[in-house]
Short mmCIF file of C-alpha atoms in Angstrom, two decimals:
data_model
loop_
_atom_site.label_atom_id
_atom_site.label_comp_id
_atom_site.label_asym_id
_atom_site.label_seq_id
_atom_site.Cartn_x
_atom_site.Cartn_y
_atom_site.Cartn_z
CA MET A 1241 14.52 -69.84 39.22
CA GLY A 1242 16.86 -72.16 37.21
CA VAL A 1243 19.64 -70.71 35.19
CA SER A 1244 20.37 -71.98 31.56
CA ARG A 1245 23.52 -73.79 31.29
CA LEU A 1246 23.56 -72.78 27.56
CA ASP A 1247 23.69 -69.13 28.63
CA VAL A 1248 26.50 -69.78 30.87
CA PHE A 1249 28.54 -71.71 28.46
CA TYR A 1250 28.02 -69.21 25.68
CA ARG A 1251 29.06 -66.28 27.80
CA ARG A 1252 32.32 -68.09 28.58
CA LEU A 1253 33.14 -68.49 24.97
CA LEU A 1254 33.07 -64.58 24.61
CA LEU A 1255 36.13 -62.76 25.69
CA THR A 1256 34.81 -59.23 25.46
CA LYS A 1257 34.98 -56.95 28.59
CA LEU A 1258 32.36 -54.37 29.44
CA PHE A 1259 32.97 -50.87 30.98
CA ILE A 1260 36.77 -51.20 30.28
CA GLY A 1261 36.98 -47.29 30.66
CA GLY A 1262 35.26 -47.37 34.17
CA TRP A 1263 32.35 -45.51 35.57
CA GLY A 1264 32.60 -42.57 33.33
CA LYS A 1265 33.31 -38.86 34.32
CA PRO A 1266 31.74 -37.92 37.73
CA GLU A 1267 30.41 -34.77 36.19
CA ASP A 1268 28.70 -36.88 33.44
CA LEU A 1269 27.01 -39.06 35.93
CA LYS A 1270 25.84 -36.12 37.82
CA ARG A 1271 24.38 -34.52 34.66
CA ILE A 1272 22.73 -37.82 33.58
CA PHE A 1273 21.10 -38.11 37.14
CA GLU A 1274 19.50 -34.74 36.79
CA PHE A 1275 18.33 -35.27 33.28
CA ARG A 1276 16.94 -38.61 34.26
CA LYS A 1277 14.42 -36.89 36.55
CA ILE A 1278 13.12 -34.86 33.64
CA ILE A 1279 13.05 -37.71 31.11
CA GLY A 1280 11.44 -40.10 33.63
CA ASP A 1281 8.42 -37.94 33.73
CA ARG A 1282 6.43 -37.79 30.61
CA GLU A 1283 4.58 -34.66 31.40
CA LYS A 1284 7.95 -32.75 31.67
CA CYS A 1285 9.20 -34.14 28.34
CA LYS A 1286 6.05 -32.86 26.22
CA THR A 1287 8.13 -30.08 24.71
CA LEU A 1288 11.50 -31.53 24.65
CA VAL A 1289 11.23 -32.66 21.16
CA PRO A 1290 9.27 -30.37 18.74
CA LYS A 1291 6.52 -32.15 16.59
CA ASP A 1292 8.29 -31.00 13.36
CA TYR A 1293 11.88 -32.06 14.46
CA PRO A 1294 13.82 -32.43 11.14
CA VAL A 1295 14.58 -35.79 9.76
CA TYR A 1296 16.80 -35.90 6.81
CA ILE A 1297 16.06 -38.73 4.25
CA ASN A 1298 18.98 -39.39 1.85
CA LYS A 1299 17.65 -42.40 0.04
CA THR A 1300 14.28 -44.42 -0.24
CA GLU A 1301 13.86 -47.83 -1.72
CA GLU A 1302 10.46 -49.27 -2.55
CA HIS A 1303 10.05 -53.06 -2.22
CA THR A 1304 6.96 -55.10 -2.77
CA ASP A 1305 6.07 -55.27 0.85
CA CYS A 1306 7.77 -52.20 2.36
CA PHE A 1307 9.72 -49.01 2.03
CA VAL A 1308 13.37 -48.75 3.17
CA HIS A 1309 14.32 -45.07 4.12
CA ASN A 1310 18.00 -44.23 4.64
CA GLY A 1311 18.58 -40.91 6.52
CA TYR A 1312 19.57 -39.29 9.81
CA PHE A 1313 18.81 -36.66 12.34
CA ILE A 1314 20.64 -35.01 15.08
CA SER A 1315 19.97 -36.57 18.49
CA PRO A 1316 17.93 -34.04 20.66
CA LEU A 1317 20.12 -35.04 23.66
CA GLU A 1318 22.90 -33.20 22.02
CA HIS A 1319 20.80 -30.12 22.29
CA LEU A 1320 19.67 -30.70 25.76
CA VAL A 1321 22.85 -31.83 27.35
CA PRO A 1322 25.64 -30.56 25.13
CA GLY A 1323 28.70 -32.59 24.89
CA ILE A 1324 27.32 -35.83 26.71
CA LEU A 1325 27.45 -37.76 23.53
CA PRO A 1326 30.32 -39.27 21.80
CA PRO A 1327 30.85 -37.63 18.42
CA GLU A 1328 29.70 -40.85 16.50
CA ALA A 1329 26.42 -40.98 18.31
CA VAL A 1330 25.38 -37.42 17.66
CA LYS A 1331 23.74 -38.47 14.48
CA ALA A 1332 21.55 -41.00 16.32
CA ARG A 1333 23.89 -43.77 16.20
CA ARG A 1334 24.98 -46.12 19.00
CA SER A 1335 28.33 -46.35 20.68
CA SER A 1336 29.97 -49.12 22.61
CA LEU A 1337 29.56 -49.38 26.38
CA LYS A 1338 33.15 -48.19 27.26
CA ASN A 1339 31.91 -46.65 30.67
CA VAL A 1340 29.16 -47.43 32.78
CA SER A 1341 27.85 -43.96 32.14
CA ASP A 1342 27.49 -44.77 28.30
CA LEU A 1343 24.64 -47.07 29.09
CA PHE A 1344 22.59 -44.17 30.81
CA VAL A 1345 23.49 -41.81 28.07
CA MET A 1346 22.41 -44.23 25.42
CA GLY A 1347 19.00 -44.77 27.31
CA GLY A 1348 18.36 -40.98 27.39
CA ALA A 1349 19.29 -40.58 23.81
CA LEU A 1350 17.13 -43.33 22.64
CA ILE A 1351 14.17 -42.04 24.57
CA LEU A 1352 14.20 -38.66 22.55
CA GLU A 1353 15.34 -40.29 19.21
CA SER A 1354 12.31 -42.67 19.45
CA THR A 1355 10.07 -39.68 19.98
CA VAL A 1356 11.62 -37.97 16.96
CA LEU A 1357 10.99 -41.17 14.72
CA LEU A 1358 7.50 -41.90 15.92
CA ARG A 1359 6.50 -38.26 15.21
CA TRP A 1360 8.12 -38.40 11.70
CA LEU A 1361 6.34 -41.66 11.12
CA GLU A 1362 2.97 -39.97 12.03
CA ARG A 1363 3.70 -37.11 9.80
CA GLU A 1364 4.50 -39.59 6.91
CA GLY A 1365 1.04 -41.35 7.60
CA TYR A 1366 2.13 -44.56 8.85
CA TRP A 1367 -0.28 -46.38 11.21
CA PRO A 1368 -0.33 -48.27 13.55
CA LEU A 1369 2.89 -47.74 15.11
CA GLY A 1370 4.35 -50.15 17.79
CA MET A 1371 7.69 -50.73 19.64
CA THR A 1372 9.56 -54.08 20.04
CA GLY A 1373 13.08 -55.47 20.58
CA ILE A 1374 15.22 -58.27 21.97
CA SER A 1375 17.42 -58.16 25.00
CA MET A 1376 18.79 -54.64 25.50
CA GLY A 1377 16.64 -53.81 22.41
CA GLY A 1378 13.66 -54.89 24.28
CA TYR A 1379 14.75 -52.73 27.26
CA MET A 1380 15.16 -49.69 24.96
CA ALA A 1381 11.73 -50.10 23.39
CA SER A 1382 10.30 -50.11 26.85
CA LEU A 1383 12.19 -46.95 27.72
CA ALA A 1384 10.87 -45.25 24.55
CA VAL A 1385 7.10 -46.27 25.27
CA THR A 1386 7.36 -44.75 28.85
CA ASN A 1387 7.88 -41.37 27.15
CA TRP A 1388 5.20 -41.70 24.30
CA PRO A 1389 1.96 -39.70 25.27
CA LYS A 1390 -0.47 -42.01 23.42
CA PRO A 1391 -1.44 -45.63 23.55
CA ILE A 1392 0.96 -47.75 21.50
CA PRO A 1393 1.69 -51.72 21.30
CA LEU A 1394 5.02 -52.66 22.99
CA VAL A 1395 6.56 -56.14 22.97
CA PRO A 1396 9.78 -56.38 24.86
CA CYS A 1397 11.50 -59.68 24.36
CA LEU A 1398 14.01 -61.11 26.75
CA SER A 1399 14.32 -57.94 28.95
CA TRP A 1400 12.88 -57.03 32.20
CA SER A 1401 12.66 -54.05 34.72
CA THR A 1402 16.14 -52.92 35.49
CA ALA A 1403 19.60 -53.34 34.18
CA SER A 1404 21.13 -53.54 37.74
CA SER A 1405 20.68 -57.32 37.95
CA VAL A 1406 22.08 -57.91 34.45
CA PHE A 1407 25.50 -56.37 35.40
CA THR A 1408 25.67 -57.46 38.98
CA THR A 1409 24.26 -60.81 39.13
CA GLY A 1410 23.81 -62.12 35.74
CA VAL A 1411 26.32 -63.84 33.60
CA LEU A 1412 27.34 -60.64 32.13
CA SER A 1413 28.45 -59.63 35.42
CA ARG A 1414 31.68 -61.69 34.71
CA ALA A 1415 32.36 -59.70 31.76
CA VAL A 1416 32.37 -56.35 33.68
CA ASN A 1417 35.77 -54.82 34.36
CA TRP A 1418 35.48 -54.98 38.06
CA THR A 1419 39.24 -54.32 38.63
CA GLU A 1420 39.21 -50.92 36.94
CA LEU A 1421 35.78 -50.03 38.41
CA GLU A 1422 36.98 -50.95 42.05
CA LYS A 1423 40.20 -48.94 41.40
CA GLN A 1424 38.30 -45.88 40.39
CA TYR A 1425 35.84 -46.04 43.16
CA ALA A 1426 38.54 -46.27 45.80
CA VAL A 1427 40.70 -43.59 44.22
CA ASN A 1428 38.06 -40.85 43.47
CA SER A 1429 36.05 -40.34 46.61
CA VAL A 1430 33.41 -38.23 44.63
CA TYR A 1431 31.66 -41.50 43.76
CA GLU A 1432 31.24 -42.54 47.39
CA ASN A 1433 31.02 -38.96 48.93
CA GLU A 1434 28.81 -37.10 46.23
CA ILE A 1435 27.33 -39.21 43.66
CA ILE A 1436 25.76 -41.85 46.16
CA LYS A 1437 23.86 -39.00 47.85
CA LEU A 1438 22.11 -38.20 44.28
CA LEU A 1439 20.70 -41.84 44.06
CA GLU A 1440 17.10 -41.60 44.93
CA TYR A 1441 15.43 -44.80 43.80
CA CYS A 1442 14.50 -46.77 46.78
CA GLY A 1443 12.03 -49.62 45.62
CA ALA A 1444 11.17 -52.80 47.03
CA ASP A 1445 14.32 -54.31 45.46
CA SER A 1446 16.55 -51.55 46.51
CA LEU A 1447 19.70 -52.21 48.53
CA LYS A 1448 18.60 -49.44 50.95
CA MET A 1449 15.58 -51.22 52.12
CA GLU A 1450 17.03 -53.89 54.36
CA PRO A 1451 20.33 -54.51 56.31
CA LEU A 1452 22.65 -56.99 55.00
CA LYS A 1453 23.61 -59.56 57.71
CA SER A 1454 25.74 -62.13 56.06
CA GLU A 1455 27.24 -63.20 52.89
CA ASN A 1456 24.31 -65.19 51.98
CA THR A 1457 21.97 -62.39 52.77
CA LEU A 1458 23.87 -60.22 50.23
CA GLY A 1459 23.81 -62.95 47.55
CA HIS A 1460 20.07 -63.44 47.85
CA LEU A 1461 19.38 -59.78 48.00
CA LEU A 1462 21.28 -59.06 44.87
CA GLY A 1463 19.60 -61.91 43.27
CA LEU A 1464 22.86 -64.07 43.13
CA SER A 1465 22.29 -67.83 42.53
CA GLY A 1466 24.47 -70.91 42.75
CA ASP A 1467 28.01 -70.31 41.52
CA LEU A 1468 27.62 -66.50 41.32
CA ARG A 1469 26.55 -66.34 45.05
CA MET A 1470 29.68 -68.61 46.00
CA SER A 1471 32.05 -66.47 43.82
CA VAL A 1472 31.06 -63.34 46.01
CA GLY A 1473 31.43 -65.33 49.28
CA GLN A 1474 34.79 -66.58 48.06
CA HIS A 1475 35.87 -63.01 47.26
CA SER A 1476 34.81 -61.83 50.67
CA LYS A 1477 36.84 -64.33 52.39
CA VAL A 1478 39.98 -63.69 50.12
CA THR A 1479 39.97 -60.07 50.87
CA GLY A 1480 39.59 -60.75 54.68
CA GLU A 1481 36.15 -59.54 55.22
CA SER A 1482 34.86 -60.92 58.42
CA ASP A 1483 31.41 -59.36 58.78
CA ILE A 1484 28.88 -57.70 56.39
CA SER A 1485 26.13 -55.98 58.26
CA GLY A 1486 24.02 -52.93 57.63
CA GLY A 1487 22.77 -51.79 54.24
CA LEU A 1488 24.89 -50.00 51.62
CA GLU A 1489 25.32 -46.73 53.31
CA GLY A 1490 25.44 -48.62 56.83
CA GLN A 1491 28.35 -50.50 55.47
CA ARG A 1492 30.18 -47.37 54.52
CA ALA A 1493 29.46 -45.78 57.89
CA ARG A 1494 30.95 -48.88 59.46
CA ASP A 1495 34.11 -48.55 57.31
CA ARG A 1496 34.58 -45.12 58.61
CA GLY A 1497 33.83 -45.81 62.27
CA GLN A 1498 35.73 -47.50 65.13
CA GLY A 1499 33.81 -50.83 64.78
CA PHE A 1500 35.45 -51.43 61.28
CA LEU A 1501 38.94 -50.67 62.67
CA SER A 1502 38.40 -52.95 65.64
CA SER A 1503 37.42 -55.72 63.16
CA MET A 1504 40.52 -55.25 61.18
CA ILE A 1505 42.52 -55.26 64.39
CA SER A 1506 40.92 -58.58 65.34
CA ASN A 1507 41.84 -59.97 61.83
CA GLY A 1508 45.56 -59.07 62.47
CA THR A 1509 45.91 -56.03 60.33
CA SER A 1510 48.90 -53.86 61.02
CA THR A 1511 48.70 -50.55 62.75
CA ASP A 1512 50.43 -48.89 59.64
CA HIS A 1513 47.59 -49.95 57.42
CA LEU A 1514 44.97 -48.68 60.02
CA THR A 1515 46.79 -45.34 59.75
CA SER A 1516 46.40 -45.39 55.97
CA VAL A 1517 42.63 -46.33 56.33
CA HIS A 1518 42.17 -43.57 58.84
CA SER A 1519 43.52 -40.99 56.46
CA ALA A 1520 41.37 -42.29 53.79
CA GLN A 1521 38.31 -41.61 55.79
CA HIS A 1522 39.37 -38.09 56.16
CA GLY A 1523 39.69 -37.53 52.26
CA LYS A 1524 43.28 -38.70 51.86
CA LYS A 1525 43.05 -41.92 50.28
CA THR A 1526 46.49 -43.59 49.60
CA VAL A 1527 47.62 -46.51 47.55
CA SER A 1528 47.80 -48.83 50.60
CA ALA A 1529 44.18 -48.02 51.79
CA LYS A 1530 42.69 -48.43 48.26
CA CYS A 1531 44.48 -51.83 47.61
CA CYS A 1532 43.67 -53.42 50.98
CA ARG A 1533 40.20 -52.13 51.57
CA PRO A 1534 38.28 -55.26 52.51
CA THR A 1535 34.88 -54.45 51.48
CA LEU A 1536 35.85 -52.81 48.10
CA HIS A 1537 34.34 -55.49 45.82
CA LEU A 1538 30.96 -55.47 47.55
CA GLU A 1539 30.82 -51.85 47.60
CA SER A 1540 31.52 -51.50 43.99
CA ILE A 1541 28.78 -54.02 43.29
CA GLY A 1542 26.46 -51.99 45.60
CA PHE A 1543 27.27 -48.75 43.87
CA MET A 1544 26.61 -50.30 40.52
CA LYS A 1545 23.25 -51.58 41.67
CA GLY A 1546 22.53 -48.12 43.05
CA VAL A 1547 23.48 -46.03 39.79
CA MET A 1548 21.88 -48.73 37.45
CA ASP A 1549 18.71 -48.76 39.58
CA GLU A 1550 18.52 -44.85 39.52
CA CYS A 1551 18.95 -44.56 35.79
CA THR A 1552 17.52 -47.90 34.33
CA HIS A 1553 14.78 -49.09 36.63
CA MET A 1554 11.43 -48.86 35.05
CA ALA A 1555 9.89 -47.64 38.25
CA ASN A 1556 11.52 -44.54 37.76
CA PHE A 1557 9.82 -43.84 34.46
CA SER A 1558 6.27 -42.96 33.63
CA VAL A 1559 3.83 -45.90 33.19
CA PRO A 1560 2.88 -46.33 29.50
CA VAL A 1561 -0.47 -44.88 28.68
CA ASP A 1562 -2.26 -48.16 28.03
CA THR A 1563 -0.48 -51.21 29.64
CA SER A 1564 -2.94 -53.53 28.28
CA LEU A 1565 -1.10 -53.25 24.82
CA ILE A 1566 2.23 -54.57 26.58
CA ILE A 1567 2.97 -58.27 26.03
CA VAL A 1568 6.25 -59.16 27.65
CA VAL A 1569 8.10 -62.39 26.42
CA GLN A 1570 10.56 -63.67 28.85
CA ALA A 1571 12.58 -66.91 29.22
CA LYS A 1572 12.19 -68.89 32.51
CA GLU A 1573 15.76 -69.86 32.86
CA ASP A 1574 17.39 -66.58 31.46
CA ALA A 1575 20.90 -66.08 32.96
CA TYR A 1576 21.35 -62.77 31.37
CA ILE A 1577 18.29 -61.19 32.70
CA PRO A 1578 17.88 -62.29 36.37
CA ARG A 1579 14.45 -61.78 37.90
CA THR A 1580 15.18 -62.89 41.43
CA GLY A 1581 15.00 -60.05 43.77
CA VAL A 1582 13.91 -57.51 41.28
CA LEU A 1583 10.64 -55.98 41.15
CA GLY A 1584 8.55 -57.41 38.11
CA LEU A 1585 7.15 -55.49 35.14
CA GLN A 1586 3.69 -56.74 36.18
CA GLU A 1587 3.97 -54.90 39.34
CA ILE A 1588 5.24 -51.73 37.58
CA TRP A 1589 2.91 -51.91 34.81
CA PRO A 1590 -0.32 -53.41 36.15
CA GLY A 1591 -2.26 -54.85 33.18
CA CYS A 1592 0.37 -55.97 31.10
CA GLU A 1593 0.65 -59.53 30.11
CA ILE A 1594 3.90 -61.62 30.67
CA ARG A 1595 4.36 -64.76 28.39
CA TYR A 1596 7.14 -67.12 29.70
CA LEU A 1597 9.25 -69.50 27.43
CA ASN A 1598 10.99 -72.57 28.63
CA GLY A 1599 14.83 -72.26 28.40
CA GLY A 1600 17.40 -69.52 28.51
CA HIS A 1601 18.15 -66.27 26.86
CA ILE A 1602 20.31 -67.84 23.98
CA SER A 1603 17.98 -70.70 23.15
CA ALA A 1604 14.86 -68.29 23.12
CA TYR A 1605 16.79 -66.11 20.74
CA LEU A 1606 17.78 -68.79 18.46
CA PHE A 1607 14.61 -70.96 18.36
CA LYS A 1608 11.70 -68.73 19.61
CA GLN A 1609 11.41 -66.08 17.09
CA LYS A 1610 7.95 -67.44 16.04
CA VAL A 1611 6.64 -66.61 19.58
CA PHE A 1612 7.98 -63.10 19.65
CA ARG A 1613 6.22 -62.44 16.21
CA GLN A 1614 3.00 -63.84 17.44
CA ALA A 1615 3.34 -61.49 20.42
CA ILE A 1616 3.87 -58.64 18.05
CA TYR A 1617 0.65 -59.69 16.03
CA ASP A 1618 -1.39 -59.99 19.26
CA ALA A 1619 -0.50 -56.66 20.58
CA PHE A 1620 -1.14 -54.78 17.37
CA ASN A 1621 -4.46 -56.56 17.15
CA ARG A 1622 -5.47 -55.41 20.67
CA PHE A 1623 -4.56 -51.91 19.72
CA CYS A 1624 -6.56 -51.85 16.45
CA GLN A 1625 -9.60 -53.35 18.16
CA LYS A 1626 -9.26 -50.84 21.08
CA TYR A 1627 -8.30 -47.88 19.08
CA PRO A 1628 -9.56 -48.24 15.54
CA ASN A 1629 -9.74 -44.34 15.12
CA LEU A 1630 -6.69 -43.26 16.85
CA HIS A 1631 -4.29 -41.93 14.09
#
């Protein structure tokens, strides 16, 4: 799969950083993982949002072809997981991605909030209803539909099956504040010793499935291509890593064992540093250990992939009621949403249609809106033909 040069160039023009606050509070991640098990099962969610959940409309504007409603409602997530939402998001508004955990909170909130809106629209007599969005909006629309108990048109544009590839191998991975993430991962052992044990997703594209035998194997498994794969290899060499073998958990086991210490000795590492590493293995991480840990960057990437797949992979959520009403629009050379090494939506949602566009993420957004609209028309037409009496 080629990569759009425009996508890469456009990303380089932006100086914004993602996850500047780090991973998020460990206790928040634990609560999110537990809640994901509930929100990922449509049957378990039937009673989470009452059918008469209150929506407050402050103002309604009538236009020739539509009504514009201004209002608000309290996010159901605030009732179900108190305190997990930032104050500005309690009234169903989005917050910025300061922490990695914010993305997971956003997804859980949006699933429930979409249910509120869809049920309100039904009460108001609107029909047919459907969901669509572009990029992250397309992904969030997909999440919402997995939880809706009825057939509904879905048109996710420029999104795919998981966010793990977006932040580990796509061009956005360069905007991630890896320095802060690596520091927190090294200093706070709860990420490595507790949270990693809560990760259950183990699909065909999971790091747990196959051992990593070389830098190139890691690059290919993570979906890295070209310069991104090279950058990971270069980072490994700079930090003094001489061998990568075993999966994510096997890598950690090696780091704790004699084999890893022997490898460091062969690389000329001082015995003082070996002592600090040995102390770190027994829960006494020191500044020296965290700064000189050779595999820290790759471990952080692996941990990112693990938590992202756990909370964002579509395989962890219910399959939409009628996948024939789904039309996915994707760009062939999308550098923001890598598909290499990632389980495809057509495998997770058998029966859905995938429409590919030439070009990348940015060019598709700028010049292919007509294609997006056509997909929406087609999905709604299918619904009306198949379910003319479903109100």
